[in-house]
Coordinates of C-alpha atoms in Angstrom, one line a residue:
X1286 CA 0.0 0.0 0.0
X1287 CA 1.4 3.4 -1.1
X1288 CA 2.6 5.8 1.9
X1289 CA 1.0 9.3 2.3
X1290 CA 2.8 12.1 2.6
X1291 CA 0.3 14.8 3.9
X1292 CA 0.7 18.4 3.8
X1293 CA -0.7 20.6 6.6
X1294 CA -3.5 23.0 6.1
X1295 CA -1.8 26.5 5.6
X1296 CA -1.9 28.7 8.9
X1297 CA -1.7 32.3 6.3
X1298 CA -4.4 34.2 4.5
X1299 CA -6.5 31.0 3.8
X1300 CA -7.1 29.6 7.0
X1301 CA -8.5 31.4 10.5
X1302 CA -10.2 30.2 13.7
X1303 CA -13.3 29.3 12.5
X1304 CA -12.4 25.4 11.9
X1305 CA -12.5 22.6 13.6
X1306 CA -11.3 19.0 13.5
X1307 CA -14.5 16.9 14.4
X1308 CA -14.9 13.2 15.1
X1309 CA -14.9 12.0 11.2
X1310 CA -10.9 13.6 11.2
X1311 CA -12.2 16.3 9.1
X1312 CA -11.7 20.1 9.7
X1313 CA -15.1 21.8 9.2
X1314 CA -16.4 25.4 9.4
X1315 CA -18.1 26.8 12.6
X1316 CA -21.0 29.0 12.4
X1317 CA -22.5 28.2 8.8
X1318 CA -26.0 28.7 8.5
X1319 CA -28.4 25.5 8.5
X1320 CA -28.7 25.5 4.5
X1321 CA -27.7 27.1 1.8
X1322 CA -31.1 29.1 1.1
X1323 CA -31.0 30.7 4.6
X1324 CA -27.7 32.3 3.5
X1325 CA -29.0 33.4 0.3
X1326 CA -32.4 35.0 1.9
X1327 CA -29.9 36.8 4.6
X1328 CA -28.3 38.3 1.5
X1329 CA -31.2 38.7 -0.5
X1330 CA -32.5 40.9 2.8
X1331 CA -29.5 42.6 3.7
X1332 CA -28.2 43.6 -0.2
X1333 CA -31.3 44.5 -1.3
X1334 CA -31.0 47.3 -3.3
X1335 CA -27.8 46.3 -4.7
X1336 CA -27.6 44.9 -8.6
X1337 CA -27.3 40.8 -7.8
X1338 CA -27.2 39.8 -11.5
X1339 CA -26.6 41.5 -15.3
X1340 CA -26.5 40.7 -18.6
X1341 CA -23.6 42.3 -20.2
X1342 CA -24.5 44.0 -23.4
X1343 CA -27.6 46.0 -22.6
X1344 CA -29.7 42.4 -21.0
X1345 CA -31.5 42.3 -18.0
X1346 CA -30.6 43.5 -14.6
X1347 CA -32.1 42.7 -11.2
X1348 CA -31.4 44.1 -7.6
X1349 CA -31.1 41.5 -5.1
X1350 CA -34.7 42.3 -4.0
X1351 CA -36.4 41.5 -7.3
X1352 CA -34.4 38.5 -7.8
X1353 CA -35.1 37.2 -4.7
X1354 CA -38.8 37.7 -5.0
X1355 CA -38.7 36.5 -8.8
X1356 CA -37.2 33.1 -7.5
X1357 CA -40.2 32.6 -4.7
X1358 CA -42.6 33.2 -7.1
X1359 CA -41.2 30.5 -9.3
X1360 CA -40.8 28.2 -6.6
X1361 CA -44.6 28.9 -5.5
X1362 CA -45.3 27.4 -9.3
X1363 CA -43.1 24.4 -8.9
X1364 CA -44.8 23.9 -5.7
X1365 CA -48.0 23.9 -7.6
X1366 CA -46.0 21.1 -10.1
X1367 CA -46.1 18.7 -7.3
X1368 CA -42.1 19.3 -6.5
X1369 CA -41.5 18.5 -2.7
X1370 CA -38.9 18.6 -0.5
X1371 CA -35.5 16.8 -2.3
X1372 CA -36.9 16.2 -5.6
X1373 CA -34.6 17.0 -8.3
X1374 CA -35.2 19.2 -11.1
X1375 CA -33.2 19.7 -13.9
X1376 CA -32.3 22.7 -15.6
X1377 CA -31.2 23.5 -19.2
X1378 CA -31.0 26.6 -20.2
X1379 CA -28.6 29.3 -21.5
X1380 CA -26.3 31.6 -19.1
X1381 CA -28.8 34.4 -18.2
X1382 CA -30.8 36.1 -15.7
X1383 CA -33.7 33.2 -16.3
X1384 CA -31.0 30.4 -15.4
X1385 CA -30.2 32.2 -11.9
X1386 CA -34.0 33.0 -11.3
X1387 CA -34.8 29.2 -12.2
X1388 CA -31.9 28.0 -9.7
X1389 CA -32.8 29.4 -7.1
X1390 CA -36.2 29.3 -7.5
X1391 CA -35.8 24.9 -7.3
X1392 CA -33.6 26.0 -3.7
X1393 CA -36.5 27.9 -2.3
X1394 CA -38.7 25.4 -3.1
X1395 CA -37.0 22.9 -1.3
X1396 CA -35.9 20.7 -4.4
X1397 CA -32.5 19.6 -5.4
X1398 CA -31.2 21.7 -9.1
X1399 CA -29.4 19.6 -11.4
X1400 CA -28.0 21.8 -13.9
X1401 CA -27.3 20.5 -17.2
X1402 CA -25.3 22.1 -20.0
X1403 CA -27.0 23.9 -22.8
X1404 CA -25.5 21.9 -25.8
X1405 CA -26.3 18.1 -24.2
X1406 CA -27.8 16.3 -26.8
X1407 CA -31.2 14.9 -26.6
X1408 CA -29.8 11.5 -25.3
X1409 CA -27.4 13.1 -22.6
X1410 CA -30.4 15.2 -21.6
X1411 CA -32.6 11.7 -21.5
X1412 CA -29.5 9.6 -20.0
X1413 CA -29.3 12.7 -16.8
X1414 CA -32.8 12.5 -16.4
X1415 CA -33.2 8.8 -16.3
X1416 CA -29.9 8.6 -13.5
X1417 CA -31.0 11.4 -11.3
X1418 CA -34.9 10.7 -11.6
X1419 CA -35.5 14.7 -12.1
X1420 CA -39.3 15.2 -11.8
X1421 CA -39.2 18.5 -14.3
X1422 CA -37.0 20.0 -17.1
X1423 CA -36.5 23.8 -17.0
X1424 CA -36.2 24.7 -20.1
X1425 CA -38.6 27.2 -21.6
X1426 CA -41.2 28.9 -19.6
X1427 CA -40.6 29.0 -16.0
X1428 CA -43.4 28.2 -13.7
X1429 CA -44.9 31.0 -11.1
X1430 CA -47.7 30.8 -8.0
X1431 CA -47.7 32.4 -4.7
X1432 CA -43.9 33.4 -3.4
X1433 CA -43.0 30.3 -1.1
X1434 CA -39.4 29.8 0.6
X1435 CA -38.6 26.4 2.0
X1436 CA -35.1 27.0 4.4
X1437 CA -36.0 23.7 6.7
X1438 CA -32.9 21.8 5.0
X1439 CA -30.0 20.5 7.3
X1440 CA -26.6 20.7 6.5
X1441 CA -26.2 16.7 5.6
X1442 CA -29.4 17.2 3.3
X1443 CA -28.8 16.9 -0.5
X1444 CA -28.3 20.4 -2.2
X1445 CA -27.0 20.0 -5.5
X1446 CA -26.4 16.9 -8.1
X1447 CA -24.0 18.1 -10.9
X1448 CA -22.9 15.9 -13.8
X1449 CA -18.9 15.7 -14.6
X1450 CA -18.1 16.2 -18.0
X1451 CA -17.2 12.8 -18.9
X1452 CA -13.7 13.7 -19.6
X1453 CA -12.1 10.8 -18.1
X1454 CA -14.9 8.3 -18.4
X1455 CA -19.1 8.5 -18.5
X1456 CA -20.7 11.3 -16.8
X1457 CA -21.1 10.6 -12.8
X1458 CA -23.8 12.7 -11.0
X1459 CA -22.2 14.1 -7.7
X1460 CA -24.0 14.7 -5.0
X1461 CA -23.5 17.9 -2.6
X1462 CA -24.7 18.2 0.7
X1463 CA -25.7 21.7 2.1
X1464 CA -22.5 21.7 4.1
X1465 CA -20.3 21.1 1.2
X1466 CA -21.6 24.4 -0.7
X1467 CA -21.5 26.4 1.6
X1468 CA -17.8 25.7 2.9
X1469 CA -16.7 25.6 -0.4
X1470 CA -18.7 29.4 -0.3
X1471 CA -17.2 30.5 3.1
X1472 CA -14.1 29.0 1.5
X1473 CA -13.7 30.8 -1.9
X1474 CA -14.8 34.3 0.0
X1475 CA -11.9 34.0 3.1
X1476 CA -9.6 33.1 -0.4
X1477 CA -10.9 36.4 -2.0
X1478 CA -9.9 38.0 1.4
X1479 CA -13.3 37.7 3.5
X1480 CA -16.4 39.6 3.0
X1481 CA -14.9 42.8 4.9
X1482 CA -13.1 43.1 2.0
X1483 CA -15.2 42.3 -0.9
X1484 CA -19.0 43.9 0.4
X1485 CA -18.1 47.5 0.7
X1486 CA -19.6 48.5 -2.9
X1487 CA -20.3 45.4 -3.8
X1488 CA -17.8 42.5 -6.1
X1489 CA -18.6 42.4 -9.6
X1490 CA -17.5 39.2 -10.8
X1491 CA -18.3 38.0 -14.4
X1492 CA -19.1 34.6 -15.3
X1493 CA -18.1 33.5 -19.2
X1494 CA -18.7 29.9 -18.8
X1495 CA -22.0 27.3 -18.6
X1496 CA -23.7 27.9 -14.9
X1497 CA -24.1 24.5 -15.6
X1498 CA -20.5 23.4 -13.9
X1499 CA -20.0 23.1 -10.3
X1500 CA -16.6 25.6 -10.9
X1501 CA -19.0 28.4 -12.2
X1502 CA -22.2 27.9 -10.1
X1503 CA -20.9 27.1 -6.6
X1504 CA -17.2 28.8 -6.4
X1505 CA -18.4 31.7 -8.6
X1506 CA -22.6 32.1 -8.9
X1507 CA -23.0 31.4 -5.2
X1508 CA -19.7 33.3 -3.4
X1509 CA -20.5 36.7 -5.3
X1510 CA -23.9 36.6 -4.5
X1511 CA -23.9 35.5 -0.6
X1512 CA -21.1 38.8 0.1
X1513 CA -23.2 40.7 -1.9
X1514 CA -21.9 41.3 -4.7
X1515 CA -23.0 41.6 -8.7
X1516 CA -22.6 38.4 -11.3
X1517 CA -22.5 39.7 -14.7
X1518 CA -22.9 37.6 -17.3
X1519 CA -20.8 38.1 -20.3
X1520 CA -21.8 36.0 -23.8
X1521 CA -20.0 32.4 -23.3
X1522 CA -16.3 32.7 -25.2
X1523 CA -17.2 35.6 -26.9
X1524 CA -14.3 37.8 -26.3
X1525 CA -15.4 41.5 -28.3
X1526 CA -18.5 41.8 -25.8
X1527 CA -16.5 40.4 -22.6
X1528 CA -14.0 43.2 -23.5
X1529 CA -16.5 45.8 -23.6
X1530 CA -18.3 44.4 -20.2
X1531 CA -14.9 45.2 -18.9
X1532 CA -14.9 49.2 -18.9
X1533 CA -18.8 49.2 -19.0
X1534 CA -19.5 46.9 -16.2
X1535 CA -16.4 47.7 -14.0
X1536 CA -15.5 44.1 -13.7
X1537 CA -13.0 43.2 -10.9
X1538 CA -13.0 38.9 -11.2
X1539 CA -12.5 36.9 -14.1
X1540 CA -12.3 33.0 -14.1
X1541 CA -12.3 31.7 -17.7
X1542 CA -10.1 29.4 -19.8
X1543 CA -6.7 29.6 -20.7
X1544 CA -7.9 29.7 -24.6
X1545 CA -10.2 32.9 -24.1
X1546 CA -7.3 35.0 -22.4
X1547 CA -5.4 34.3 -25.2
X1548 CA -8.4 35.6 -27.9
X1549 CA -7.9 38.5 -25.5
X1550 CA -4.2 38.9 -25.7
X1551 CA -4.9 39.0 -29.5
X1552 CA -7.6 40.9 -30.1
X1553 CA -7.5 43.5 -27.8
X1554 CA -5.4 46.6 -26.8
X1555 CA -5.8 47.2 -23.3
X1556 CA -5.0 47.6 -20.6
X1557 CA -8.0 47.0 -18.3
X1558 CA -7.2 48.5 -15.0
X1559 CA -10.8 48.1 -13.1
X1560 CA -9.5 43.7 -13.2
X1561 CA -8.3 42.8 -9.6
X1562 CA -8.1 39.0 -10.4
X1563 CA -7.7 36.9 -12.9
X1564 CA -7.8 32.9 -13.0
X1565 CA -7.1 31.0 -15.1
X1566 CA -8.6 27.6 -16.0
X1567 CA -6.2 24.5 -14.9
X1568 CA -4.6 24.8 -18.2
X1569 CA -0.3 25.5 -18.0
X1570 CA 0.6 28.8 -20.0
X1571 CA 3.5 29.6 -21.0
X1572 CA 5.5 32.6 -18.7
X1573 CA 5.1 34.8 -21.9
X1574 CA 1.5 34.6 -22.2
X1575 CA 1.5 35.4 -18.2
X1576 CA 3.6 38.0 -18.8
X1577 CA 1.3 39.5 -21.3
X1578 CA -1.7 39.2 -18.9
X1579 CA 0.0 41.4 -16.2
X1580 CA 0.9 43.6 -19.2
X1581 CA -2.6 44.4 -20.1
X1582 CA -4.4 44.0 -16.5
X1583 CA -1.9 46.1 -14.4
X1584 CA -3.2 45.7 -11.3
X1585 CA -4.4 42.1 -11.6
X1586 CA -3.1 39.1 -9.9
X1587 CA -2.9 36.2 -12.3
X1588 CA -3.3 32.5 -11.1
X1589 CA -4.7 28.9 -11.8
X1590 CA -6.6 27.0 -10.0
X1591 CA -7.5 23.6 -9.4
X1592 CA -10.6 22.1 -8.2
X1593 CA -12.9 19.0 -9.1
X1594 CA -16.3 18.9 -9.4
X1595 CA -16.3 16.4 -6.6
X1596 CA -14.8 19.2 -4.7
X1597 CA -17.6 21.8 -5.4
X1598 CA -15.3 22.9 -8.6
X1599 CA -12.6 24.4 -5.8
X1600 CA -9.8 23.1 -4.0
X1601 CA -6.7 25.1 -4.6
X1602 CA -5.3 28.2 -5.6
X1603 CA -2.1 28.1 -8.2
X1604 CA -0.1 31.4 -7.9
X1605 CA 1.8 32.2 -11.3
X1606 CA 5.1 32.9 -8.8
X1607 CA 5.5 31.8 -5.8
X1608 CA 3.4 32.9 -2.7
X1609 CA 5.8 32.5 1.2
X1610 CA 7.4 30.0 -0.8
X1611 CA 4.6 27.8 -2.1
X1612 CA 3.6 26.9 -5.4
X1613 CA 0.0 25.8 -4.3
X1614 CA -2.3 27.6 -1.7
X1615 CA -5.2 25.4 -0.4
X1616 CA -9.0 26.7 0.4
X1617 CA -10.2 26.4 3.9
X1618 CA -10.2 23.1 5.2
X1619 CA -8.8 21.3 2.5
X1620 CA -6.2 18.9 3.2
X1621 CA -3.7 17.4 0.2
X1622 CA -1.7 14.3 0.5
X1623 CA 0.4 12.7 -2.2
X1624 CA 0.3 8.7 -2.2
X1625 CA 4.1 8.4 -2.8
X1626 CA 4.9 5.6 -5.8
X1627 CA 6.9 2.8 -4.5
X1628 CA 9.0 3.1 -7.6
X1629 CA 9.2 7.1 -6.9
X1630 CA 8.6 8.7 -4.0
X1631 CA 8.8 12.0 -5.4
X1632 CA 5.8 11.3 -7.6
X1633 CA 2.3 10.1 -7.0
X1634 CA -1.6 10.4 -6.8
X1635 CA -2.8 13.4 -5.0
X1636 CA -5.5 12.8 -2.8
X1637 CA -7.3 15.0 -0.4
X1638 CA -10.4 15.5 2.3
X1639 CA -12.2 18.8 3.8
X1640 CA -16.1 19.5 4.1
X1641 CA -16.4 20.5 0.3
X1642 CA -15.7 16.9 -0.7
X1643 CA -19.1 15.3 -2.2
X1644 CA -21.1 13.1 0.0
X1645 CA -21.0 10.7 -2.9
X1646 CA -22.0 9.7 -6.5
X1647 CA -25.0 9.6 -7.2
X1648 CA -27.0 6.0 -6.9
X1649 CA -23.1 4.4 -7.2
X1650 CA -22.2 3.1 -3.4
X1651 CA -19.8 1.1 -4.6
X1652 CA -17.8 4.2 -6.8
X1653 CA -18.1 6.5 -3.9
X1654 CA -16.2 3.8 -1.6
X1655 CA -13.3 3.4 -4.4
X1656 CA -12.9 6.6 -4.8
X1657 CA -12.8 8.1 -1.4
X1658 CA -11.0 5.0 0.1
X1659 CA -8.9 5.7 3.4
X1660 CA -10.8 8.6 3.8
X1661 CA -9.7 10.6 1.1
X1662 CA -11.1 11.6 -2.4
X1663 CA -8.4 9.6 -5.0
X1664 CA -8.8 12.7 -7.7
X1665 CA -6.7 10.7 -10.1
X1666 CA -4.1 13.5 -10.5
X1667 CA -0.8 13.2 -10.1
X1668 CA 1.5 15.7 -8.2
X1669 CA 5.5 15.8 -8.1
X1670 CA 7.1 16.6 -5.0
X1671 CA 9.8 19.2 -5.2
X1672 CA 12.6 19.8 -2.8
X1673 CA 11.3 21.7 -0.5
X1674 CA 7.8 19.5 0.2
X1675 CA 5.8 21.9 -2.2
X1676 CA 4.0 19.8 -5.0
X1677 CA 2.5 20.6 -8.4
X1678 CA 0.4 18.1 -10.6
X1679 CA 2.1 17.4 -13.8
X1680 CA -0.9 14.5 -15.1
X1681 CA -3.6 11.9 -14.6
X1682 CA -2.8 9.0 -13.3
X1683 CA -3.6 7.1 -16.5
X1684 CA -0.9 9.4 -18.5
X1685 CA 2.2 8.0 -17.2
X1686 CA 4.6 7.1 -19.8
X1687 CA 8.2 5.5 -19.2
X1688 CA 10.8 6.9 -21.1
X1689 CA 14.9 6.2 -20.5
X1690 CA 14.9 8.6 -18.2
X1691 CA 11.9 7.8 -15.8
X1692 CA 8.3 8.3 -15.4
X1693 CA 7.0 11.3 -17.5
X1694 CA 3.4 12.6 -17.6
X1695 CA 1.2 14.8 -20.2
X1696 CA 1.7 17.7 -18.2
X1697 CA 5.0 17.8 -17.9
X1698 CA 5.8 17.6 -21.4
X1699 CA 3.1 20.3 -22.5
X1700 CA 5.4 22.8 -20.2
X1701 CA 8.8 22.0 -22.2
X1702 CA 6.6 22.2 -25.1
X1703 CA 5.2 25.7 -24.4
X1704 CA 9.1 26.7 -23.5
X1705 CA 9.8 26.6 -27.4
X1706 CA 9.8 30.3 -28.7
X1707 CA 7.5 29.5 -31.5
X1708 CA 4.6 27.5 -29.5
X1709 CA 1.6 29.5 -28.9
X1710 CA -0.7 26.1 -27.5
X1711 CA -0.1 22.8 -27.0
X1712 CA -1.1 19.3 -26.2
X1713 CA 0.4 16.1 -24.9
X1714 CA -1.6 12.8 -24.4
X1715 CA -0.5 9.0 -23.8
X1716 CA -0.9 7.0 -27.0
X1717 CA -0.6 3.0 -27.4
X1718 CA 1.5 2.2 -29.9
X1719 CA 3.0 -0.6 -31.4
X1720 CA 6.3 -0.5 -29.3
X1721 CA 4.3 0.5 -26.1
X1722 CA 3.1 3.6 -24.5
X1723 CA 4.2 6.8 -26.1
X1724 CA 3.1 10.5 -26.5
X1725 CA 1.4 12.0 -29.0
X1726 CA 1.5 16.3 -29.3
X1727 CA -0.2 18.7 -31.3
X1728 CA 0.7 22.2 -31.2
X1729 CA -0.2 25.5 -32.5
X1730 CA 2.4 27.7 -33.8
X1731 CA 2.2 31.5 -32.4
X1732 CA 0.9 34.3 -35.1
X1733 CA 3.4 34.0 -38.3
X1734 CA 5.6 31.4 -36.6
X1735 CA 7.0 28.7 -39.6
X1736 CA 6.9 25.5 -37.0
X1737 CA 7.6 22.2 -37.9
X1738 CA 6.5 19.2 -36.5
X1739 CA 10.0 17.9 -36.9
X1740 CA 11.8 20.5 -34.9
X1741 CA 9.4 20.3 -32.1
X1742 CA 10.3 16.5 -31.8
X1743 CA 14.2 17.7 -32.1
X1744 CA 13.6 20.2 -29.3
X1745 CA 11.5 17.6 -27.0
X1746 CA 14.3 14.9 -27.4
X1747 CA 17.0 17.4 -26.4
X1748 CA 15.2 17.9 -22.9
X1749 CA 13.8 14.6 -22.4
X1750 CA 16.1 12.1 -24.2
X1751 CA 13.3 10.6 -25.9
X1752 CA 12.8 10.7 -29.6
X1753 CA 9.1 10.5 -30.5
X1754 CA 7.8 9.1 -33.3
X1755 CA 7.2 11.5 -36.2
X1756 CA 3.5 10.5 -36.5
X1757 CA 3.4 11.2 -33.2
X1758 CA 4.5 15.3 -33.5
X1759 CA 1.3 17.5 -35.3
X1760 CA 0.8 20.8 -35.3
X1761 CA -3.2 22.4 -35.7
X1762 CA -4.1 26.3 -35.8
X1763 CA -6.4 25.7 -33.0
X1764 CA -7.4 22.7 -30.6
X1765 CA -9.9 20.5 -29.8
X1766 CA -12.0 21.6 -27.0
X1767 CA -15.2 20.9 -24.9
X1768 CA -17.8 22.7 -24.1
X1769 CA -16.1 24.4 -21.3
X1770 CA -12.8 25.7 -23.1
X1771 CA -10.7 22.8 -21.6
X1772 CA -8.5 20.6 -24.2
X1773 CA -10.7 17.7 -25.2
X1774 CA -7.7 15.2 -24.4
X1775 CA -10.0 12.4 -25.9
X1776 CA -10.4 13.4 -28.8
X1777 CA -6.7 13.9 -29.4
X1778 CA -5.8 10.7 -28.6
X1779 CA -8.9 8.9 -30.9
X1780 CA -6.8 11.2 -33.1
X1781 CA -3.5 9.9 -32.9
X1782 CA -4.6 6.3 -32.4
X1783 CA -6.5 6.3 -35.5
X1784 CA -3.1 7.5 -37.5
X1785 CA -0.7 5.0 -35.0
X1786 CA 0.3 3.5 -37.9
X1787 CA 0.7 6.7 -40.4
X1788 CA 4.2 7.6 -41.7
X1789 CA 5.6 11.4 -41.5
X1790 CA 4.7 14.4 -39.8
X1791 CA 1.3 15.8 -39.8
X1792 CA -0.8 18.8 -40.5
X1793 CA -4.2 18.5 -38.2
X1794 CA -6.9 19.7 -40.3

């Protein structure tokens, strides 16, 4: 059995007195309210005149106090539906003020929201609906009756059931208790620098991906709103009106993708001085591009994150330089370990435990005990131990490749890759190949760059000592990607499976 080395919670600007280790091992967060609606309707009451949520671009806009009664009044209707207490109701709809009003409106009628991305096909939509027995589908019209709030949940009652994407494998539903959202809340506002810091005119954070993931609704939606402060929703990956939302809508957060603050970089001039924060998606970029960033948002501070949606879409945050010495900054409560390889202790599975981890997949005992064995969630990503004890995760546990000299993963090779002058992008994913487990990359060159696939494989074999195969080394203008702006890995290696047995460098079309 592989030995844990554990890392203590940090004692700095992401942890306080409010925690405390209970009986199950756990730390866990003191004074939370009973459920996640009674926080909401405190901030509802006490932000009431304050913008909650705006579409960019001249859309709707509501005050806390209109949204708040907008949402009662649809939960009065689902009420009148038959929806009782725990019943899940899916929703699929666009980002917009409807989604938020038709989210909270399933809280404060005392069902369970299952959001569901926009562009699911007709049999993901049917395959979500059959697993998590959703009663309704919000999708069109929303349903209104008499203003009803329901804030009788306890904090082990089911909140939220999201979907993962399916990345990795088929779609789980995960299921989040009351307690689990609202640490991973209390958790994401202490990391923003507590509410003393963000209420005084109010946060305004914009949201550019689905409300559909855990990452956007509960450590984005849900934080901004409960410290009262305003969600603008900018057009999904549509970089010309999220520039303009900048200026016009003072924005001062930004999570998105790697891939849309690069469309930024490119096609516009800058710089945006009202951004405070920027985060990127758990995508590596190269020191350039974070260069840049700083360039054109002065007074932002630029880091990555990492979270699951196990983990309420949070977990960590990933400073660009170094923060007291660390490379990795964890959210309340959250505790990493790395289950050191008995072939190399410096590498292995990071696993960790705090009170945002799920209560479990959905309907799937036997997958919730394998993958929180020991008592901690197995998240399937590997982490390298440096030097000093800090760690940073360089794959999946499914990506390891031997090479001459040792162990390599996908990530690690996607950093040399985005060290050559003339790589804009770039990909790395394990292949099977005749002679055994390889790599395939694809990269895309910078603007006016003449890259070859050839020199690319030169350039990895002079850091790696590892030739790879020349069918193995493409380059693309752009790269596959899913519905949230991460790499569609998949897809890349279907790709390079398909063509295991072409000749020659390639040209991905």
């Amino acid at each position: 059995m592989a030995s844990l080395l554990e890392y203590p919670v940090e004692t700095g600007r992401l942890c306080d007195g409010r925690m405390v280790r209970c009986a199950d091992g756990l730390l866990h967060f003191t004074g939370l309210t009973s459920c996640l609606t009674e926080l909401l309707d405190v901030a509802a009451h006490r932000y009431a005149g304050r913008e909650a949520v705006v579409e960019a671009g001249g859309g709707r806009r509501l005050t806390y106090a209109q949204l708040w009664t907008s949402a009662s009044r649809i939960a009065g209707g689902m009420l009148e539906r038959g929806v009782g207490i725990g019943d899940r109701v899916a929703i699929r709809m666009p980002n917009g003020v409807r989604w938020v009003q038709a989210f909270l409106g399933v809280l404060l009628a005392g069902g369970v929201p299952v959001p569901v991305h926009p562009g699911h096909s007709d049999a993901q939509l049917r395959r979500i609906l059959e697993d998590s027995g959703s009663l309704l589908v919000l999708d069109a019209e929303l349903p209104t009756g008499t203003p009803f709030i329901d804030d009788g949940a306890a904090l082990s009652d089911s909140a939220l059931l999201f979907y993962t994407s399916g990345t990795t494998g088929q779609p789980k539903g995960v299921e989040l208790s009351h307690e689990n959202v609202l640490s991973t809340v209390e958790a994401v506002i202490r990391s923003w620098g507590g509410r003393e810091r963000v209420t005084p005119d109010g946060l305004r954070h914009a949201v550019a991906l689905p409300l559909s993931s855990a990452t956007v609704c509960v450590s984005q939606l849900l934080p901004t709103l409960a410290s009262g402060g305003t969600v603008v929703l900018a057009p999904e990956l549509d970089t010309d009106s999220l520039c303009r939302a900048f200026d016009v809508e003072g924005i001062e957060r930004l999570s998105a993708p790697a891939r849309l603050f690069r469309q930024v970089l490119r096609t516009s001039t800058g710089p945006f001085g009202s951004l405070r924060f920027l985060a990127l998606d758990d995508e590596i970029v190269s020191a350039a591009t974070v260069e840049q960033l700083r360039d054109r948002f002065p007074v932002a501070e630029v880091v990555s994150g990492w979270g699951m949606t196990e983990t309420g879409g949070a977990g960590m945050i990933l400073p660009m330089t170094a923060v007291d010495g660390r490379t990795e900054l964890p959210h309340n409560g959250m505790e990493f370990a790395v289950a050191e390889s008995a072939v190399d202790p410096s590498v292995g599975e990071l696993w960790c435990r705090g009170p945002s981890v799920m209560r479990g997949y959905w309907g799937s005992h036997e997958g919730t005990a394998r993958t929180t064995a020991r008592g901690w969630l197995h998240t399937g990503d590997v982490a390298r131990i440096g030097l000093g004890g800090e760690f940073r995760i360089v794959g999946r546990v499914e990506e390891a490749v031997e090479i001459s000299r040792g162990v390599v993963y996908s990530r690690e090779v996607e950093d040399l890759l985005l060290g050559y002058s003339d790589v804009d992008e770039a990909v790395a994913v394990d292949v099977m190949t005749a002679r055994g487990p390889d790599f395939g990359v694809i990269v895309v060159p910078k603007t006016g760059a003449d890259l070859e696939p050839d020199a690319v494989g030169e350039f990895l074999e002079a850091l790696l000592g590892h030739r790879l195969p020349r069918h193995l080394c493409a380059k693309s203008d752009v790269l596959p990607r899913n519905s949230m702006g991460r790499i569609d890995r998949r897809s890349v290696r279907v790709w390079f499976e398909d063509r295991s047995t072409t000749k020659g460098c390639a040209d991905v079309g």
